[in-house]
PDB file of C-alpha atoms in Angstrom:
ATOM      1  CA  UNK A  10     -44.638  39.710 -58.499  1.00 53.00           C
ATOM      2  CA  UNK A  11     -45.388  40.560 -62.370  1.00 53.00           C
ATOM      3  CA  UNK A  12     -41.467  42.033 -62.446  1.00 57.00           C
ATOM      4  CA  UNK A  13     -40.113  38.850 -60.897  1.00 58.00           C
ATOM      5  CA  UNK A  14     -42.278  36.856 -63.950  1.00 55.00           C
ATOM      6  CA  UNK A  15     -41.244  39.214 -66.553  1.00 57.00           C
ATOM      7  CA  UNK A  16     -37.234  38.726 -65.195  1.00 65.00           C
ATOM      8  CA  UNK A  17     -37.831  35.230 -65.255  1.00 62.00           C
ATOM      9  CA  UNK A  18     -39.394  35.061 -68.750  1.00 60.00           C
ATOM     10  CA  UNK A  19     -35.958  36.609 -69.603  1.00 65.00           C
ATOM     11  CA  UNK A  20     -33.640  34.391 -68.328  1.00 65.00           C
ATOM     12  CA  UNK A  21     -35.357  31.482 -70.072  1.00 68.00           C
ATOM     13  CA  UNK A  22     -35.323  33.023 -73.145  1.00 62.00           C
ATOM     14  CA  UNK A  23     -31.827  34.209 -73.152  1.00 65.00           C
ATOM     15  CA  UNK A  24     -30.554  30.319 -72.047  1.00 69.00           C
ATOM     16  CA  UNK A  25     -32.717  29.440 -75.161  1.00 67.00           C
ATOM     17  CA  UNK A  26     -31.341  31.662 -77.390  1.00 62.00           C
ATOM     18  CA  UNK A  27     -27.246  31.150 -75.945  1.00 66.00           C
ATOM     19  CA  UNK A  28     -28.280  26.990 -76.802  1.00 58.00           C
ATOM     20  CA  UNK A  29     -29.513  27.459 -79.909  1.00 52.00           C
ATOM     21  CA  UNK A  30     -26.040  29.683 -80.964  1.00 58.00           C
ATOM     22  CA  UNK A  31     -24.295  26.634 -79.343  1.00 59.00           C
ATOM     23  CA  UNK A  32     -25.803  24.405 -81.831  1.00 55.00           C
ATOM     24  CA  UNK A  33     -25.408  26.375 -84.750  1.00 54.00           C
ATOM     25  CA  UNK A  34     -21.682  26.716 -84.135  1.00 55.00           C
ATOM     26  CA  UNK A  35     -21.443  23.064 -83.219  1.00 53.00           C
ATOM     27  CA  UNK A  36     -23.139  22.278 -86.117  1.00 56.00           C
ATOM     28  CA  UNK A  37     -21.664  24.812 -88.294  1.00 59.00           C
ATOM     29  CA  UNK A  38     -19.338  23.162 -91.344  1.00 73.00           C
ATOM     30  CA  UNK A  39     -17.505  26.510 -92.564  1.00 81.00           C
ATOM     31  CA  UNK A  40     -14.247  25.848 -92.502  1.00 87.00           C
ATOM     32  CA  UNK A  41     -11.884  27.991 -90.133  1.00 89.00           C
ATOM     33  CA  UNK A  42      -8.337  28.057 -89.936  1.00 92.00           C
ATOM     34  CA  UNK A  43      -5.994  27.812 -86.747  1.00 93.00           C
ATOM     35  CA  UNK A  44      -2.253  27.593 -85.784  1.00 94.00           C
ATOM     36  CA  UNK A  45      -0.732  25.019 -83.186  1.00 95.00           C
ATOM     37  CA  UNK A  46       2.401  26.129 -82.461  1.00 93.00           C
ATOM     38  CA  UNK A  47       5.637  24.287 -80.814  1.00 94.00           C
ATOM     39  CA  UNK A  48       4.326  20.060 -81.328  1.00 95.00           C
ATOM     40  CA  UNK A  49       6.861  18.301 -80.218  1.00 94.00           C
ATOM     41  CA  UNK A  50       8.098  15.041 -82.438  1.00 94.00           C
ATOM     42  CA  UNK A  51       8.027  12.176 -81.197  1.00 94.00           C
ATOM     43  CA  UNK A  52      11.034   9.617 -82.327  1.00 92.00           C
ATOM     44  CA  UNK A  53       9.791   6.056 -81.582  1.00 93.00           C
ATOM     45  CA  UNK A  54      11.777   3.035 -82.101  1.00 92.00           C
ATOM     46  CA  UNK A  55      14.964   4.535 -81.441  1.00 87.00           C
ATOM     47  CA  UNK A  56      15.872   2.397 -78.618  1.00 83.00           C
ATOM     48  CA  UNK A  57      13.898  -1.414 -80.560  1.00 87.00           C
ATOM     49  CA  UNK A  58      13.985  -1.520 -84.058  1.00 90.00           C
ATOM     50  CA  UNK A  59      16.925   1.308 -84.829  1.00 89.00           C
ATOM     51  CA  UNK A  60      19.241  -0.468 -82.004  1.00 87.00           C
ATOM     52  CA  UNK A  61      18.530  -3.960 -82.952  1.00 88.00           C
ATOM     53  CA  UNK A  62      19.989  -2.767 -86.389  1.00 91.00           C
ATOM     54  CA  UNK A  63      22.961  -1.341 -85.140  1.00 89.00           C
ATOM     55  CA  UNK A  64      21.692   1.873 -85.734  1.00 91.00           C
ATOM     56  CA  UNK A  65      21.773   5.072 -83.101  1.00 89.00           C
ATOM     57  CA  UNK A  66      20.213   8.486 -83.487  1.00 88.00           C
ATOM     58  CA  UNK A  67      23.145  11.244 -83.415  1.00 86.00           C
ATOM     59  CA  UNK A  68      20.214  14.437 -84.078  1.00 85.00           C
ATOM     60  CA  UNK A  69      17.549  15.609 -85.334  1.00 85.00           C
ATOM     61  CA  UNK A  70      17.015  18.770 -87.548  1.00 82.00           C
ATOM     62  CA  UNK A  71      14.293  20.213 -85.260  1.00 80.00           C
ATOM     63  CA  UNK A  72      12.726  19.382 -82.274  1.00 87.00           C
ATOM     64  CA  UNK A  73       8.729  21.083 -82.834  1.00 92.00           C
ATOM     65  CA  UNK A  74       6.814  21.862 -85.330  1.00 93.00           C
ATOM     66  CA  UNK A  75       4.352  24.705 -85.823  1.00 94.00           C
ATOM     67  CA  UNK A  76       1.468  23.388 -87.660  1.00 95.00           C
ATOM     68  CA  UNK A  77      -1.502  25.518 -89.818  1.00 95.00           C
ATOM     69  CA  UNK A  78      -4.666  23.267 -89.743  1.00 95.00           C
ATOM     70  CA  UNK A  79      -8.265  23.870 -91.786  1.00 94.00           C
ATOM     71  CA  UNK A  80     -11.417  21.903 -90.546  1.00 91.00           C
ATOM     72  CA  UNK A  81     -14.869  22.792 -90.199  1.00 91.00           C
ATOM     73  CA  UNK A  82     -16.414  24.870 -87.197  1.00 86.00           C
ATOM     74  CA  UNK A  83     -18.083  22.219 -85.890  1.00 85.00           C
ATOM     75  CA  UNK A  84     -14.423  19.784 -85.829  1.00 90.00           C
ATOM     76  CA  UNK A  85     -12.896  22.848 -84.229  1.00 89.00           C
ATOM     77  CA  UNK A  86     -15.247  22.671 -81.400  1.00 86.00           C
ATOM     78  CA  UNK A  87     -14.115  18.898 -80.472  1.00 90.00           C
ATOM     79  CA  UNK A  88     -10.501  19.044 -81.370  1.00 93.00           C
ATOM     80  CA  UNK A  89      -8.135  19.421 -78.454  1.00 93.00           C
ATOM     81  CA  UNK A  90      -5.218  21.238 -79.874  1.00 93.00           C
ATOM     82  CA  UNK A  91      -3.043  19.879 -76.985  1.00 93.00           C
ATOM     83  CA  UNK A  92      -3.444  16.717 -78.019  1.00 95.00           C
ATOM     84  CA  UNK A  93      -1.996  16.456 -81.506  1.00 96.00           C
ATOM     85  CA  UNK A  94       1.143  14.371 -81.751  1.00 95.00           C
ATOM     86  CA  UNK A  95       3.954  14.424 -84.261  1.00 95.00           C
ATOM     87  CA  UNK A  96       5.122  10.812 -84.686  1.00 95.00           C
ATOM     88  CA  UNK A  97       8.597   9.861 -86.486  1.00 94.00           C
ATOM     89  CA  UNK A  98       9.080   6.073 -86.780  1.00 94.00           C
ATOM     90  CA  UNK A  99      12.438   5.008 -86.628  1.00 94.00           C
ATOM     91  CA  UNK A 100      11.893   1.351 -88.036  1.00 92.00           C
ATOM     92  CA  UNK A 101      12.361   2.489 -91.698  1.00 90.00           C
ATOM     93  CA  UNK A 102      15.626   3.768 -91.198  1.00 93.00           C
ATOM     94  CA  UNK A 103      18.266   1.224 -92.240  1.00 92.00           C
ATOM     95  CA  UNK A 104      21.256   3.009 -93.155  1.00 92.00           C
ATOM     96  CA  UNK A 105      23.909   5.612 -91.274  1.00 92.00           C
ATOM     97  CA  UNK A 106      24.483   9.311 -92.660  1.00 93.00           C
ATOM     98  CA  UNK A 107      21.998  12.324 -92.809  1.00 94.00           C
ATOM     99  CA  UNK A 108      18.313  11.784 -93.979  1.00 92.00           C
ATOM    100  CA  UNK A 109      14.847  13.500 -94.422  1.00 93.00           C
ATOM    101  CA  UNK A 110      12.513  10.847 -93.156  1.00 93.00           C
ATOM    102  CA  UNK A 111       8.092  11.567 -93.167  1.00 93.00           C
ATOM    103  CA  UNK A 112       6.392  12.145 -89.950  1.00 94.00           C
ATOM    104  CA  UNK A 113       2.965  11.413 -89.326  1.00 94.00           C
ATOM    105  CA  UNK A 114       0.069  13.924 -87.482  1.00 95.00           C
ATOM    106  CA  UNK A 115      -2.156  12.067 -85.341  1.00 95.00           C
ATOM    107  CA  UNK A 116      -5.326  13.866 -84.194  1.00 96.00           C
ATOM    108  CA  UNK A 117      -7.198  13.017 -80.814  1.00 94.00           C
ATOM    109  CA  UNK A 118     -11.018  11.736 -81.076  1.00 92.00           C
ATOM    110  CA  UNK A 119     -13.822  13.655 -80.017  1.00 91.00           C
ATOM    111  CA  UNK A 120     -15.450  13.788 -76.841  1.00 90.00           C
ATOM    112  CA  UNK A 121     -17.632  10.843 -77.666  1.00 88.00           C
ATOM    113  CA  UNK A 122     -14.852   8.600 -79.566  1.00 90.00           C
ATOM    114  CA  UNK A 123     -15.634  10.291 -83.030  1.00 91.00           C
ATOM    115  CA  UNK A 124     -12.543  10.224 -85.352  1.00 91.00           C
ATOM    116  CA  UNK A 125     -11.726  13.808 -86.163  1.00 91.00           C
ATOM    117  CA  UNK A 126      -8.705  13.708 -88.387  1.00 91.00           C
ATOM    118  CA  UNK A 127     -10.780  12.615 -91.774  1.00 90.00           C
ATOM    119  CA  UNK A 128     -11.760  16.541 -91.682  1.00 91.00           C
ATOM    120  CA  UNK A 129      -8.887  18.289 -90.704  1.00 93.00           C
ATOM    121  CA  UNK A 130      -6.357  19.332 -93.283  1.00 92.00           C
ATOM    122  CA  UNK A 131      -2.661  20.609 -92.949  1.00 93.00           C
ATOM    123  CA  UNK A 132      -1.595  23.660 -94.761  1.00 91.00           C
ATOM    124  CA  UNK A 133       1.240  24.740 -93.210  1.00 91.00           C
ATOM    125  CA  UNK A 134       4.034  23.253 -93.204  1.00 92.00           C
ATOM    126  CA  UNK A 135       3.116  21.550 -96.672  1.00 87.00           C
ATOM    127  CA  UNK A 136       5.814  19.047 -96.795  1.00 88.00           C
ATOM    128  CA  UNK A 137       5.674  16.424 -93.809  1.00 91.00           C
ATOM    129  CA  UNK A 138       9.082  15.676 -93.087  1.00 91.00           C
ATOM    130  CA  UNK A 139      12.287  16.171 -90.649  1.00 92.00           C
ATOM    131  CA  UNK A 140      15.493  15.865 -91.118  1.00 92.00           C
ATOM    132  CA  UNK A 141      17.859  13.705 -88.862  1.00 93.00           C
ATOM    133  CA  UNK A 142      21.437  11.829 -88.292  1.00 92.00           C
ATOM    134  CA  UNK A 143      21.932   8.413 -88.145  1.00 92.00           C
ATOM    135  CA  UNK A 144      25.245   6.812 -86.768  1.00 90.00           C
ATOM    136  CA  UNK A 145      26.811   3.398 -86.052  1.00 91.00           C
ATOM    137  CA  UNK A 146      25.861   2.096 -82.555  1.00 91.00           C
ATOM    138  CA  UNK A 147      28.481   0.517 -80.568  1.00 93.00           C
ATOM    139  CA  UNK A 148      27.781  -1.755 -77.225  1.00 92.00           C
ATOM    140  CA  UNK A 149      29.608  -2.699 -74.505  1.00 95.00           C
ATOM    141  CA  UNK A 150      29.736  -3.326 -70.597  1.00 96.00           C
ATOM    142  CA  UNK A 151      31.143  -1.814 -68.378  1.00 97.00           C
ATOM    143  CA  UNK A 152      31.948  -3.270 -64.870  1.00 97.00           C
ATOM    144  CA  UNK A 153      29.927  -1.252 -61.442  1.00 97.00           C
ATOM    145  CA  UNK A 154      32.442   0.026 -58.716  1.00 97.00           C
ATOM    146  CA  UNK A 155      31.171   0.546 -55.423  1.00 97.00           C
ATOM    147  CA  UNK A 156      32.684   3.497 -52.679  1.00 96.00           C
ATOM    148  CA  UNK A 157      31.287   2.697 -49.245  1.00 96.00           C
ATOM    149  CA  UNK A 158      31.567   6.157 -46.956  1.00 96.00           C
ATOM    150  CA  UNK A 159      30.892   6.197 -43.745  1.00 95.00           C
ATOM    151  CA  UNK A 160      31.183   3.511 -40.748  1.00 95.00           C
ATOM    152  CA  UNK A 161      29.622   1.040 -38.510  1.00 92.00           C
ATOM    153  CA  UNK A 162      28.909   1.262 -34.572  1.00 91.00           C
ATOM    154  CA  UNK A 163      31.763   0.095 -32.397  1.00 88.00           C
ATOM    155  CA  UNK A 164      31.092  -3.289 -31.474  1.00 84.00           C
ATOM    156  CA  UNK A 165      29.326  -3.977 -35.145  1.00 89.00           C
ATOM    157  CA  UNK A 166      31.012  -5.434 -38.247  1.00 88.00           C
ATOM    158  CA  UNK A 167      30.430  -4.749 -42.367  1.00 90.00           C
ATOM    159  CA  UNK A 168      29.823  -7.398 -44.291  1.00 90.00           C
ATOM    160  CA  UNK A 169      30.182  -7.207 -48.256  1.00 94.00           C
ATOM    161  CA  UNK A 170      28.142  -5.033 -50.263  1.00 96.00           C
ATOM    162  CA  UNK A 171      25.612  -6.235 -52.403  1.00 96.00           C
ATOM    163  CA  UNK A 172      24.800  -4.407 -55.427  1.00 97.00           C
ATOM    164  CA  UNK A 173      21.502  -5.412 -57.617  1.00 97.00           C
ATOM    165  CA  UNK A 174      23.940  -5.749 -60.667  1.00 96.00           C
ATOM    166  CA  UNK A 175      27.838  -6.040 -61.386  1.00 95.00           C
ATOM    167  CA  UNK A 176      27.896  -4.367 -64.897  1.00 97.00           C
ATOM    168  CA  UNK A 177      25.795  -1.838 -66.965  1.00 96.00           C
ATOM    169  CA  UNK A 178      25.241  -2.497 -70.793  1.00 95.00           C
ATOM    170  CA  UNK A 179      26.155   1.030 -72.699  1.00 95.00           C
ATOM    171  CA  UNK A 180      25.507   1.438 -76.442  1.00 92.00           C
ATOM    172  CA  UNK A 181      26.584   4.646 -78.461  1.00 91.00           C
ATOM    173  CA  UNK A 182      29.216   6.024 -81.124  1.00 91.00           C
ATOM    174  CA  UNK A 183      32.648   4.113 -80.607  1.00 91.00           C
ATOM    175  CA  UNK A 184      34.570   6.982 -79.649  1.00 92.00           C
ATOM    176  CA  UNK A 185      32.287   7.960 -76.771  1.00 93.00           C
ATOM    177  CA  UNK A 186      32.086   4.044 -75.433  1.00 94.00           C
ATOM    178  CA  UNK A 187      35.810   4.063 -75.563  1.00 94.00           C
ATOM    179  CA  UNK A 188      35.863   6.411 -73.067  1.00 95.00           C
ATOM    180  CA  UNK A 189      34.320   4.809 -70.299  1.00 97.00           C
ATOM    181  CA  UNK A 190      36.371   2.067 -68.343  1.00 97.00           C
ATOM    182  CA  UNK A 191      34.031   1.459 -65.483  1.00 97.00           C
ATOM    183  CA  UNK A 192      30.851   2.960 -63.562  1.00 97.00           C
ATOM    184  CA  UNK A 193      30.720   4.328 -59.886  1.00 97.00           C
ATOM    185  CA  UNK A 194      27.933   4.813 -57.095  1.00 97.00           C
ATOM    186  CA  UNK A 195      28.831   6.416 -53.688  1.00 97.00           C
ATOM    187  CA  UNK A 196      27.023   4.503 -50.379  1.00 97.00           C
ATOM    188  CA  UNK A 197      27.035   6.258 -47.595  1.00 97.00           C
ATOM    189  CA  UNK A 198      26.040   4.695 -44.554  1.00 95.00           C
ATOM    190  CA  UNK A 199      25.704   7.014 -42.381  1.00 94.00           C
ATOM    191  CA  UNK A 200      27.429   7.133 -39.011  1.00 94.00           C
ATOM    192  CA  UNK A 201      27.487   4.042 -36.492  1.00 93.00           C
ATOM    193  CA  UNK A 202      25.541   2.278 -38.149  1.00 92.00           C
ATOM    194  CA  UNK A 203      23.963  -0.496 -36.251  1.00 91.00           C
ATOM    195  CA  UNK A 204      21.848  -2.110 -39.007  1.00 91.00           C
ATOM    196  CA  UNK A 205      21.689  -3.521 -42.691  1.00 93.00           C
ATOM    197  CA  UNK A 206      21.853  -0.390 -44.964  1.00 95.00           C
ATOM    198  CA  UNK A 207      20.158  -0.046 -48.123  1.00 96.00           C
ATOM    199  CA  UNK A 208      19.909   2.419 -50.765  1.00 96.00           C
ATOM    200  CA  UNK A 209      19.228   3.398 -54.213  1.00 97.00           C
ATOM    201  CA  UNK A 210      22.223   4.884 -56.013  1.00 97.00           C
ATOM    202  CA  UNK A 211      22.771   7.249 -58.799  1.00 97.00           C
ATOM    203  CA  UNK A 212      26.202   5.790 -60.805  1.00 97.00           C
ATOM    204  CA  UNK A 213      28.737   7.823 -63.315  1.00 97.00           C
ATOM    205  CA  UNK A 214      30.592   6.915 -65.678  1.00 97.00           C
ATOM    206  CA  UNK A 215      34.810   6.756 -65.564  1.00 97.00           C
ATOM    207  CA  UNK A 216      37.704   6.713 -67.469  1.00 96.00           C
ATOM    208  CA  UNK A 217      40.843   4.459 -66.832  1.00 95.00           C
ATOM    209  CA  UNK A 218      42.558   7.494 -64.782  1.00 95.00           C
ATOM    210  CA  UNK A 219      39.652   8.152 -62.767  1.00 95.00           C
ATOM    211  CA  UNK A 220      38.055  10.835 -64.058  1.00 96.00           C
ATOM    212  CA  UNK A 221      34.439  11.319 -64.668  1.00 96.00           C
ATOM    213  CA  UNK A 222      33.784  11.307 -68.075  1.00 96.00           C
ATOM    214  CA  UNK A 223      30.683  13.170 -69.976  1.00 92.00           C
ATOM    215  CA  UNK A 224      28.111  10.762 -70.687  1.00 90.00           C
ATOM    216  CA  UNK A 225      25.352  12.816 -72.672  1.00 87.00           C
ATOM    217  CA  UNK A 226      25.427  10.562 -75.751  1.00 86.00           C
ATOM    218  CA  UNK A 227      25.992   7.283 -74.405  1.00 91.00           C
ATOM    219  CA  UNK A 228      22.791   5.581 -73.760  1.00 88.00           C
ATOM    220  CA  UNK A 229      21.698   2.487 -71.172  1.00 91.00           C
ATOM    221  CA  UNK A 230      18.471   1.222 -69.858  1.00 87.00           C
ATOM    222  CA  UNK A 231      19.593   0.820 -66.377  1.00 92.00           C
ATOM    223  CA  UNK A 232      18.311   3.069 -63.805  1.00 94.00           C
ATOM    224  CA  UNK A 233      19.420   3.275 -60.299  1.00 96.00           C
ATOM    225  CA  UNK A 234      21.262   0.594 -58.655  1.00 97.00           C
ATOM    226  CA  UNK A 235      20.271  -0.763 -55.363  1.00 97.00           C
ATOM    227  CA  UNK A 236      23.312  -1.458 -52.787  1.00 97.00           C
ATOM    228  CA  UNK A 237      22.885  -3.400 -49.490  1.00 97.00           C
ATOM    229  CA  UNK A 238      25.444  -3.283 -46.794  1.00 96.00           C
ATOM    230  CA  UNK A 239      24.433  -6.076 -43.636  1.00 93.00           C
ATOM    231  CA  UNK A 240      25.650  -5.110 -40.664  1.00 93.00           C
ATOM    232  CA  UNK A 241      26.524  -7.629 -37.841  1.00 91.00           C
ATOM    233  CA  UNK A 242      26.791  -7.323 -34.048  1.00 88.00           C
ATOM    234  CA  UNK A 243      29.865  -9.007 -33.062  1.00 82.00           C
ATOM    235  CA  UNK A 244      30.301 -10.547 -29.479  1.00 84.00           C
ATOM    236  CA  UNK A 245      32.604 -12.196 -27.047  1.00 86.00           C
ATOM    237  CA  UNK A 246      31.428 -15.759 -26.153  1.00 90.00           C
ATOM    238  CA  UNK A 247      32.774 -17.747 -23.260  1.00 93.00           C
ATOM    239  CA  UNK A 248      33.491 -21.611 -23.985  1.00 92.00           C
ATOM    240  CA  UNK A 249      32.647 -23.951 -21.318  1.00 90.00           C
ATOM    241  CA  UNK A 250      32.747 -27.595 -21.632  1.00 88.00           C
ATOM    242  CA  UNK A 251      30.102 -29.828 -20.026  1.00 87.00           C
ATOM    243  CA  UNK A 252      31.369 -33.258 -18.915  1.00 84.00           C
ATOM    244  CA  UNK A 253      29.584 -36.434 -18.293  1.00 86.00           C
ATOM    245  CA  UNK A 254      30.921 -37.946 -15.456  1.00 83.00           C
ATOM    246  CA  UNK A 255      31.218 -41.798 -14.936  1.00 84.00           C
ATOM    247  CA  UNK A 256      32.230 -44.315 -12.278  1.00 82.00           C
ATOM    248  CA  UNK A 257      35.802 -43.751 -11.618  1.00 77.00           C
ATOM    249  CA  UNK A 258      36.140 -40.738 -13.264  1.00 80.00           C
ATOM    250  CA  UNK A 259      34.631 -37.767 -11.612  1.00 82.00           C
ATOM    251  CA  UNK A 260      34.818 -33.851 -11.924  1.00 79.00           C
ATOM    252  CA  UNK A 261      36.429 -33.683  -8.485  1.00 78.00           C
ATOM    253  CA  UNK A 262      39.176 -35.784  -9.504  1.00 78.00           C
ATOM    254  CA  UNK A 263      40.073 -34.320 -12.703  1.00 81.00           C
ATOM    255  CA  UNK A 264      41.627 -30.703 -14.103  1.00 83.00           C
ATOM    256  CA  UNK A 265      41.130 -29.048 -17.369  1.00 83.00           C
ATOM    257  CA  UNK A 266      41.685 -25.764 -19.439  1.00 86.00           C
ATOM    258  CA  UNK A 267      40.140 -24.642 -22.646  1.00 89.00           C
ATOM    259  CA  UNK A 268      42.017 -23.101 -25.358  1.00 90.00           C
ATOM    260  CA  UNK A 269      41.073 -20.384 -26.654  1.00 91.00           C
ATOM    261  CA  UNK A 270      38.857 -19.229 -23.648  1.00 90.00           C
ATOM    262  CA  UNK A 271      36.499 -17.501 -25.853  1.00 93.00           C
ATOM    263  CA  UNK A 272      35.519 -16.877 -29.166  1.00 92.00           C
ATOM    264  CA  UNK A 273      34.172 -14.033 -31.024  1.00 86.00           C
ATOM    265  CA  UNK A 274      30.624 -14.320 -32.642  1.00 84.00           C
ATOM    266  CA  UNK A 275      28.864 -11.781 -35.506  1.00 80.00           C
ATOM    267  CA  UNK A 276      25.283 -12.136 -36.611  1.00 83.00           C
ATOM    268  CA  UNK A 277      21.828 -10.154 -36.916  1.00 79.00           C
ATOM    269  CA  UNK A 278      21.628  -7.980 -33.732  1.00 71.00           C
TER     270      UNK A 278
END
């Protein structure tokens, strides 16, 4: 009984003494020194404020940046290195050519909201900048072909395909919207299909022989295009004429023929 006391006794003292370290380190304002390696920058108004200038980026010097911070022990505690963004804004830039432009470090708050970046400072790299390429932007559209593969069940019929847009808007350097005479997406239907068909299709981007052309720097805000193919039943439909007989002029007495003798009906199944 006395040993399971004394173990006890122990325990409480060593959670006392593990919280008080915790508080002295928490608390602690000698300064410490770490490395975040590999932030990634950010380039924001690229596709707003550079674009409605007539402005495109063509690169970017690099593409992270390894950073060497000092702050005090007790900042280090609530910073989450993770979090750290490297922010280059685009809205400055008003002319084409190459150009070092300042990016900005923005620190994450503390666990309770507390603003941590008024104690951190950057040594490494000392200057704040990257350097990047700025080109002419060029627009254009370009008109949305549509290949239907597949077929419909005997006895069905295809009407026209309906795509959620006729054209795509394309912006980039002249000689790579040149290039491009039209846009593509493939719809395949299946086989026998007895029903409206619709899909979400992945397009590319042709020249005027055909050919798929390489589309890496050419830049559009539309995503996937939806296509919709109805499908009708079609059907043979006798004609019959009723006739409203009268005095003196009765069914009996009469003969008749219809020309056609049918017609042929499509519709929802």
């Amino acid at each position: 009984m006395e040993q399971t006391k004394g173990r006890k006794a122990f325990c409480i003292g060593l959670s006392i003494l593990i919280a008080l370290l915790v508080w002295f380190y928490a608390n602690d304002d000698t300064e410490v020194e770490i490395s975040v390696s590999d932030v990634p920058i950010e380039l924001t108004n690229e596709d707003t404020a550079l674009a409605d200038k007539g402005l495109m980026l063509l690169s970017s010097e690099e593409e992270t940046v390894d950073l060497t911070l000092r702050m005090p022990r007790s900042t280090y505690f609530k910073l989450d290195p993770g979090k750290i963004r490297i922010v280059v804004d685009l809205s400055s830039v008003t002319t084409t050519g190459t150009q070092t432009i300042t990016y900005s470090i923005l620190y994450p708050r503390g666990p309770r909201g507390e603003l941590l970046s008024s104690s951190i400072t950057q040594k490494e790299p000392t200057v704040r900048s990257t350097t990047i390429e700025i080109g002419e932007l060029f627009r254009k559209n370009v008109e949305i072909r549509c290949k239907v593969v597949g077929n419909v069940a005997e006895g069905y019929s295809a009407g026209k395909v309906q795509l959620s847009q006729t054209a795509i808007a394309i912006r980039g350097q002249e000689e790579d919207i040149d290039a491009i005479s039209y846009a593509k997406v493939v719809f395949d239907i299946g086989k026998n299909a007895k029903e409206t068909v619709t899909a979400e299709l992945d397009y590319q981007f042709y020249d005027a022989d055909g050919q798929i052309v390489d589309a890496s720097n050419v830049h559009t805000e539309t995503g996937q295009i939806q296509a919709t193919l109805p499908v009708y039943v079609t059907k043979e439909l006798k004609l019959k004429v009723d006739f409203k007989e009268a005095p003196g002029a009765r069914l009996a007495d009469m003969t008749y023929s219809i020309k056609p003798e049918s017609i042929m009906v499509s519709g929802d199944a």
